[in-house]
């Protein structure tokens, strides 16, 4: 489908076949990134890697990130960090649960703190994520929320350049400036007191790429944004869907509680038969590909299901029916990092607690599934739940 959005002709690929053509057959032609005004404002004039035009500089920056953070060997090396942060997440839930049977906890805040801590530990070698903004997880969620929302906003000037005053009048310009400054202060602090484990050193040449301070800040921002928001959003959707589907929840808890003993470790993950997190994304809603496309049916990702072959969501470029990580040259390099972070956290939350919406109302519509658009589509309101601790008998 061709849309003409102001001055920008835009092709929309909405079937698996069209996605395969763009991301595989014609991958090279579509390996650029559009020059987006908002990304320019928020990413230091797009000096980062995610929004970099396809070419040598992008290739080298991507290589640096993969070598220092995202390779299978590195990801394995972060296992202890993931397990420590899951323990902290569970402690957070326990502390709230200890306040009494009806204590309502803000799971969204705990999940964003978890996701940010995992990526911060990997990037800086410590858990600075929690204190990154000096104001705790709620503040972090707010800053990231605004950042993401702005990234997902198309300014009027992007489509119709002479209408730029509209962006001033609506306050969008001022909001973008304020958020960019706030994020820069955050990154400045991280770079200023970086720990010895920091992967990036100003002025240093790594793998043939000379990293100036702005490139370092922009690339760190890439990692924090790409690694925090995606992981947290996925976990939040998964928990919201499961709480709204008690039968699925019970089935998954039985699986996790059978596979693990006392505590969930990464060794238990391959024994879990169902990849639950995936359907929470529900991007692939094409009724030509999926039966009951609009429904939460995690079984479709198990070995065999009504849709024929299982969707291999993390094998990028193999299965185009479902593309949570994109595909092709610009596909997500963080997939190997994200999968254990998400699976360990979700399995642990399901193992140790039974979950309810406040008020004990477990009707399917109990969690409000309204969405808000941004770089990723998030739940509009924070996920408020009651957690009841569970002990193995
Ligand atoms: C559940 C977690 C995640 C999901 C669903 C996800 C999804 C995606 C998607 C859809 C893209 C765009 C692909 C395209 O343009 O074709 C992308 C790109 C990217 N992701 Fe992820 N991602 C996740 C986690 C991560 C993590 C943990 C990191 C790093 C710490 C990361 C780093 C990146 C980077 C750097 C790019 C840009 C690659 C490029 O432009 O060359 N992602 N991701």
Coordinates of C-alpha atoms and ligand atoms in Angstrom, one line a residue:
X1 CA 0.0 0.0 0.0
X2 CA 1.4 3.4 -0.9
X3 CA 0.5 6.4 1.3
X4 CA 1.5 9.9 0.7
X5 CA 2.1 11.5 4.1
X6 CA 2.6 15.2 3.2
X7 CA 5.7 15.2 1.0
X8 CA 6.8 11.8 2.0
X9 CA 5.7 8.8 -0.1
X10 CA 5.5 5.8 2.3
X11 CA 5.1 2.1 1.4
X12 CA 3.4 0.0 4.0
X13 CA 4.2 -3.8 4.0
X14 CA 1.5 -5.6 5.9
X15 CA 1.9 -9.2 5.0
X16 CA 4.6 -11.8 5.7
X17 CA 5.4 -11.9 2.0
X18 CA 5.8 -8.2 1.7
X19 CA 8.0 -8.1 4.8
X20 CA 10.1 -10.9 3.3
X21 CA 10.5 -8.9 0.1
X22 CA 11.6 -5.8 1.9
X23 CA 13.8 -7.4 4.6
X24 CA 15.3 -10.3 2.7
X25 CA 15.0 -10.1 -1.1
X26 CA 15.6 -6.4 -1.3
X27 CA 17.4 -6.1 2.1
X28 CA 20.2 -3.9 0.7
X29 CA 17.8 -1.3 -0.8
X30 CA 16.0 -1.0 2.5
X31 CA 19.0 -1.0 4.9
X32 CA 19.0 2.8 5.4
X33 CA 17.1 4.7 8.0
X34 CA 14.9 7.7 7.1
X35 CA 16.3 11.0 8.5
X36 CA 13.8 11.7 11.2
X37 CA 13.6 15.1 12.7
X38 CA 12.8 13.7 16.1
X39 CA 15.6 11.3 16.1
X40 CA 17.9 14.1 15.1
X41 CA 16.8 16.2 18.1
X42 CA 17.0 13.3 20.6
X43 CA 20.1 11.5 19.4
X44 CA 22.7 14.2 19.2
X45 CA 22.0 14.9 15.5
X46 CA 21.8 11.1 14.8
X47 CA 25.4 10.5 15.7
X48 CA 24.3 7.1 17.1
X49 CA 24.2 3.7 15.5
X50 CA 20.5 2.8 15.4
X51 CA 19.6 5.8 13.3
X52 CA 22.9 5.9 11.3
X53 CA 22.6 5.7 7.5
X54 CA 23.7 2.4 6.1
X55 CA 27.5 2.5 5.4
X56 CA 30.9 2.1 6.9
X57 CA 30.4 4.1 10.1
X58 CA 27.2 2.2 10.9
X59 CA 28.9 -1.1 10.2
X60 CA 31.8 -0.3 12.5
X61 CA 29.7 1.0 15.3
X62 CA 27.5 -2.1 15.1
X63 CA 30.6 -4.2 15.2
X64 CA 31.8 -2.4 18.4
X65 CA 28.5 -2.9 20.1
X66 CA 28.3 -6.6 19.2
X67 CA 31.8 -7.3 20.2
X68 CA 31.6 -5.6 23.6
X69 CA 28.1 -6.2 24.6
X70 CA 25.9 -8.4 22.4
X71 CA 28.0 -11.4 21.2
X72 CA 26.9 -14.9 22.5
X73 CA 30.1 -15.0 24.7
X74 CA 29.4 -11.6 26.2
X75 CA 25.7 -12.4 26.8
X76 CA 26.7 -15.6 28.6
X77 CA 29.1 -13.6 30.7
X78 CA 26.3 -11.4 31.9
X79 CA 24.4 -14.4 33.3
X80 CA 25.3 -13.6 36.9
X81 CA 24.2 -10.0 36.5
X82 CA 20.8 -11.2 35.1
X83 CA 20.3 -13.6 38.0
X84 CA 21.2 -10.9 40.6
X85 CA 18.8 -8.5 39.0
X86 CA 16.0 -11.1 38.9
X87 CA 16.6 -11.7 42.6
X88 CA 16.3 -7.9 43.2
X89 CA 13.1 -7.9 41.2
X90 CA 11.6 -10.7 43.2
X91 CA 12.7 -9.0 46.4
X92 CA 10.8 -5.9 45.2
X93 CA 7.7 -7.9 44.6
X94 CA 8.1 -9.7 48.0
X95 CA 8.4 -6.5 49.9
X96 CA 5.2 -5.2 48.4
X97 CA 3.4 -8.5 48.9
X98 CA 4.5 -8.5 52.6
X99 CA 2.4 -5.4 53.1
X100 CA -0.7 -7.6 53.3
X101 CA -2.9 -9.7 51.0
X102 CA -4.5 -6.7 49.3
X103 CA -1.2 -4.7 48.8
X104 CA -1.2 -3.4 45.3
X105 CA 2.2 -3.2 43.6
X106 CA 3.3 -1.2 40.6
X107 CA 4.8 -4.0 38.5
X108 CA 5.7 -1.6 35.7
X109 CA 8.1 0.4 37.9
X110 CA 9.8 -2.8 39.1
X111 CA 10.1 -4.1 35.5
X112 CA 11.6 -1.0 34.1
X113 CA 14.1 -0.9 37.0
X114 CA 15.0 -4.6 36.2
X115 CA 15.4 -4.0 32.5
X116 CA 17.5 -0.9 33.0
X117 CA 19.7 -2.5 35.6
X118 CA 20.5 -5.5 33.4
X119 CA 21.5 -3.4 30.5
X120 CA 23.4 -0.9 32.8
X121 CA 25.3 -3.7 34.4
X122 CA 26.3 -5.0 31.0
X123 CA 27.3 -1.6 29.7
X124 CA 29.0 -0.2 32.7
X125 CA 29.7 -3.2 34.8
X126 CA 27.5 -2.1 37.7
X127 CA 23.9 -1.6 38.7
X128 CA 23.9 2.1 38.2
X129 CA 20.6 1.7 36.4
X130 CA 18.7 2.1 39.6
X131 CA 20.3 5.4 40.6
X132 CA 20.8 6.6 37.1
X133 CA 18.4 9.5 37.4
X134 CA 18.9 10.0 41.2
X135 CA 15.1 9.7 41.5
X136 CA 14.3 6.0 41.3
X137 CA 12.4 3.8 38.9
X138 CA 9.3 6.0 38.6
X139 CA 11.3 9.0 37.4
X140 CA 13.2 6.7 35.0
X141 CA 9.9 5.4 33.6
X142 CA 8.7 8.9 33.1
X143 CA 11.8 10.2 31.3
X144 CA 12.0 7.1 29.1
X145 CA 8.3 7.2 28.5
X146 CA 8.5 10.8 27.3
X147 CA 11.6 10.0 25.2
X148 CA 9.9 7.0 23.6
X149 CA 6.7 8.9 23.0
X150 CA 8.5 11.7 21.3
X151 CA 10.5 9.3 19.1
X152 CA 7.2 7.8 18.0
X153 CA 5.8 11.3 17.2
X154 CA 6.0 12.7 13.7
X155 CA 6.4 16.5 13.8
X156 CA 4.3 18.5 11.3
X157 CA 7.6 19.9 9.8
X158 CA 8.6 16.3 8.9
X159 CA 5.7 16.0 6.5
X160 CA 5.0 19.6 5.5
X161 CA 8.1 21.6 6.2
X162 CA 6.5 25.1 5.9
X163 CA 4.1 24.2 8.7
X164 CA 6.9 24.1 11.2
X165 CA 5.3 26.8 13.4
X166 CA 2.6 24.2 14.3
X167 CA 5.3 22.3 16.2
X168 CA 6.2 25.4 18.2
X169 CA 2.5 26.2 18.9
X170 CA 1.7 22.7 20.1
X171 CA 4.6 22.8 22.5
X172 CA 6.2 19.7 20.8
X173 CA 9.5 21.6 20.1
X174 CA 9.8 22.7 23.7
X175 CA 9.0 19.2 25.0
X176 CA 11.6 17.7 22.6
X177 CA 14.3 20.2 23.8
X178 CA 13.5 19.6 27.5
X179 CA 13.6 15.8 27.1
X180 CA 16.8 15.8 25.1
X181 CA 18.5 18.0 27.8
X182 CA 17.2 15.7 30.5
X183 CA 18.5 12.6 28.8
X184 CA 21.8 14.3 28.0
X185 CA 22.3 15.1 31.7
X186 CA 21.6 11.5 32.5
X187 CA 24.2 10.2 30.0
X188 CA 26.7 12.9 31.0
X189 CA 26.6 11.7 34.5
X190 CA 27.1 8.1 33.4
X191 CA 30.0 9.0 31.1
X192 CA 31.6 11.3 33.7
X193 CA 31.8 8.7 36.5
X194 CA 32.1 5.7 34.3
X195 CA 33.4 2.6 36.0
X196 CA 36.5 0.9 34.6
X197 CA 34.3 -1.7 33.0
X198 CA 32.8 0.8 30.7
X199 CA 33.1 -0.5 27.2
X200 CA 33.7 2.9 25.6
X201 CA 36.6 5.3 26.3
X202 CA 36.5 8.9 24.9
X203 CA 39.0 9.4 22.1
X204 CA 39.9 5.8 22.1
X205 CA 40.1 3.8 18.9
X206 CA 38.1 0.5 19.1
X207 CA 38.1 -1.9 16.2
X208 CA 39.1 0.9 13.9
X209 CA 36.4 3.3 15.0
X210 CA 37.5 6.6 16.6
X211 CA 35.0 7.3 19.3
X212 CA 34.5 11.0 20.0
X213 CA 32.5 12.0 23.1
X214 CA 29.3 12.7 21.2
X215 CA 29.4 9.3 19.4
X216 CA 30.0 7.6 22.7
X217 CA 27.1 9.3 24.4
X218 CA 24.8 8.6 21.4
X219 CA 25.8 5.0 21.3
X220 CA 25.3 4.5 25.1
X221 CA 21.9 6.1 24.7
X222 CA 21.2 3.5 21.9
X223 CA 22.0 0.7 24.2
X224 CA 20.0 2.1 27.2
X225 CA 17.0 2.8 25.1
X226 CA 17.1 -0.3 22.9
X227 CA 17.8 -2.5 25.9
X228 CA 15.5 -1.0 28.5
X229 CA 12.3 -0.1 26.9
X230 CA 11.9 -3.2 24.6
X231 CA 12.6 -5.6 27.4
X232 CA 10.4 -3.9 29.9
X233 CA 7.6 -3.4 27.4
X234 CA 7.6 -7.1 26.5
X235 CA 7.5 -8.2 30.1
X236 CA 4.7 -5.8 30.9
X237 CA 2.5 -7.0 28.0
X238 CA 3.2 -10.6 28.8
X239 CA 2.2 -10.2 32.5
X240 CA -0.9 -8.2 31.5
X241 CA -2.1 -10.8 29.0
X242 CA -1.4 -13.6 31.5
X243 CA -3.3 -12.0 34.3
X244 CA -6.2 -11.4 31.9
X245 CA -6.1 -15.1 30.9
X246 CA -6.0 -17.1 34.2
X247 CA -6.2 -20.5 32.5
X248 CA -3.1 -19.7 30.4
X249 CA -1.4 -18.3 33.5
X250 CA -2.1 -21.5 35.5
X251 CA -0.8 -23.7 32.7
X252 CA 2.4 -21.7 32.4
X253 CA 3.0 -21.6 36.1
X254 CA 2.5 -25.4 36.2
X255 CA 5.2 -25.7 33.5
X256 CA 7.6 -23.4 35.2
X257 CA 7.0 -24.9 38.6
X258 CA 7.6 -28.4 37.2
X259 CA 10.8 -27.5 35.4
X260 CA 12.4 -25.5 38.2
X261 CA 13.2 -26.5 41.7
X262 CA 13.2 -23.8 44.4
X263 CA 14.4 -21.0 42.1
X264 CA 14.5 -20.5 38.4
X265 CA 17.9 -20.5 36.8
X266 CA 19.0 -20.1 33.2
X267 CA 19.6 -23.8 33.0
X268 CA 15.9 -24.4 33.5
X269 CA 14.9 -22.2 30.5
X270 CA 15.5 -24.7 27.8
X271 CA 13.2 -27.2 29.6
X272 CA 10.2 -24.8 29.4
X273 CA 8.1 -26.1 26.5
X274 CA 6.3 -22.8 25.7
X275 CA 7.7 -19.5 24.7
X276 CA 5.1 -17.4 26.4
X277 CA 6.5 -13.9 25.9
X278 CA 6.0 -13.8 22.2
X279 CA 2.3 -13.7 21.7
X280 CA 2.1 -10.7 24.0
X281 CA 3.6 -8.7 21.2
X282 CA 0.9 -10.0 18.8
X283 CA 2.3 -8.1 15.9
X284 CA 1.5 -10.7 13.4
X285 CA -2.3 -10.4 13.2
X286 CA -2.8 -11.3 9.6
X287 CA -5.8 -13.7 9.5
X288 CA -4.3 -15.3 6.3
X289 CA -1.4 -16.5 8.4
X290 CA -2.8 -17.0 11.9
X291 CA -5.9 -18.7 13.2
X292 CA -7.7 -16.6 15.8
X293 CA -5.1 -13.9 15.0
X294 CA -6.4 -11.4 17.5
X295 CA -6.4 -13.8 20.5
X296 CA -3.7 -14.5 23.1
X297 CA -2.8 -18.1 22.2
X298 CA 0.8 -18.8 23.3
X299 CA 0.4 -22.4 22.1
X300 CA 1.0 -21.2 18.6
X301 CA 4.6 -20.8 19.4
X302 CA 4.9 -24.4 20.7
X303 CA 6.1 -27.3 18.5
X304 CA 2.9 -27.8 16.6
X305 CA -0.3 -25.8 16.6
X306 CA -3.3 -25.0 14.6
X307 CA -1.3 -22.6 12.5
X308 CA 1.0 -25.3 11.2
X309 CA 4.7 -24.7 11.9
X310 CA 5.7 -23.1 15.2
X311 CA 6.9 -19.5 14.8
X312 CA 10.6 -19.3 15.5
X313 CA 10.5 -15.8 16.8
X314 CA 14.2 -15.4 17.6
X315 CA 15.6 -16.8 14.4
X316 CA 15.6 -13.6 12.5
X317 CA 15.3 -13.8 8.7
X318 CA 13.9 -17.4 8.9
X319 CA 10.2 -16.9 9.7
X320 CA 8.6 -13.8 8.4
X321 CA 5.2 -14.5 9.9
X322 CA 6.2 -12.8 13.0
X323 CA 8.9 -10.2 13.3
X324 CA 9.4 -8.9 16.8
X325 CA 13.1 -8.3 16.2
X326 CA 12.9 -7.1 12.6
X327 CA 15.2 -8.9 10.1
X328 CA 17.9 -8.3 7.6
X329 CA 21.0 -6.2 7.9
X330 CA 19.3 -3.7 10.3
X331 CA 17.6 -6.4 12.3
X332 CA 18.0 -6.3 16.1
X333 CA 21.6 -7.2 17.2
X334 CA 20.3 -7.4 20.8
X335 CA 18.1 -10.5 20.4
X336 CA 20.6 -12.8 22.1
X337 CA 20.9 -10.3 25.0
X338 CA 17.1 -9.8 25.3
X339 CA 15.9 -13.4 25.2
X340 CA 17.5 -14.7 28.5
X341 CA 16.8 -11.3 30.2
X342 CA 13.1 -11.7 29.4
X343 CA 12.7 -15.4 29.9
X344 CA 14.5 -15.6 33.3
X345 CA 12.5 -12.6 34.7
X346 CA 9.1 -13.8 33.4
X347 CA 9.7 -17.4 34.5
X348 CA 10.8 -16.3 37.9
X349 CA 7.8 -14.0 38.4
X350 CA 5.4 -16.8 37.5
X351 CA 7.3 -19.4 39.6
X352 CA 7.3 -17.4 42.9
X353 CA 4.0 -15.6 42.8
X354 CA 0.3 -16.0 41.9
X355 CA -0.9 -12.8 40.3
X356 CA -4.2 -11.0 40.6
X357 CA -5.7 -7.7 39.6
X358 CA -6.6 -5.5 42.7
X359 CA -10.0 -6.3 44.1
X360 CA -9.7 -10.0 43.2
X361 CA -11.6 -9.4 39.9
X362 CA -10.2 -11.9 37.4
X363 CA -12.5 -11.4 34.5
X364 CA -10.7 -11.4 31.2
X365 CA -11.0 -7.6 30.8
X366 CA -9.6 -6.9 34.2
X367 CA -6.3 -5.3 33.2
X368 CA -6.8 -2.3 31.0
X369 CA -5.0 -3.1 27.8
X370 CA -5.2 0.4 26.3
X371 CA -2.1 1.2 24.4
X372 CA 0.2 4.2 23.9
X373 CA 2.3 4.7 20.9
X374 CA 6.0 5.3 21.0
X375 CA 9.1 3.6 19.7
X376 CA 7.4 0.5 21.1
X377 CA 3.7 0.2 21.9
X378 CA 3.3 0.2 25.6
X379 CA 0.5 -0.2 28.1
X380 CA -1.1 3.2 28.7
X381 CA -1.3 2.9 32.5
X382 CA 1.1 1.2 34.9
X383 CA 0.5 -2.4 35.6
X384 CA -0.9 -2.5 39.2
X385 CA -1.2 -6.1 40.5
X386 CA -1.4 -8.1 43.7
X387 CA 1.3 -10.8 44.1
X388 CA 0.7 -13.8 46.4
X389 CA 3.9 -15.6 47.3
X390 CA 4.0 -19.3 46.3
X391 CA 6.2 -21.9 47.9
X392 CA 7.0 -25.4 46.5
X393 CA 5.4 -28.0 48.6
Ligands
LIG1 C1 12.6 -7.7 23.7 C2 13.6 -7.1 23.3 C3 13.9 -6.4 22.0 C4 13.1 -6.3 20.8 C5 11.7 -6.8 20.6 C6 13.8 -5.6 19.8 C7 13.4 -5.3 18.6 C8 14.1 -4.6 17.6 C9 13.6 -4.2 16.3 C10 12.3 -4.5 15.7 C11 14.6 -3.5 15.7 C12 14.5 -2.9 14.3 C13 14.9 -3.8 13.2 C14 14.8 -3.2 11.8 O1 15.0 -2.0 11.6 O2 14.6 -4.0 10.9 C15 15.7 -3.4 16.6 C16 16.9 -2.8 16.3 C17 18.0 -2.7 17.2 N1 18.0 -3.2 18.5 FE1 16.6 -4.3 19.4 N2 15.1 -5.3 20.4 C18 15.1 -5.8 21.6 C19 16.2 -5.7 22.5 C20 17.4 -5.1 22.2 C21 18.5 -5.1 23.2 C22 18.6 -5.7 24.5 C23 19.5 -4.3 22.5 C24 20.9 -4.0 23.0 C25 21.3 -3.9 24.2 C26 19.0 -3.9 21.2 C27 19.7 -3.2 20.3 C28 19.2 -2.8 19.1 C29 20.0 -2.0 18.1 C30 21.3 -1.4 18.4 C31 19.2 -1.9 16.9 C32 19.5 -1.1 15.7 C33 20.3 -2.0 14.7 C34 20.8 -1.3 13.5 O3 20.2 -0.2 13.2 O4 21.7 -1.7 12.8 N3 17.7 -4.4 21.1 N4 15.4 -4.1 17.8

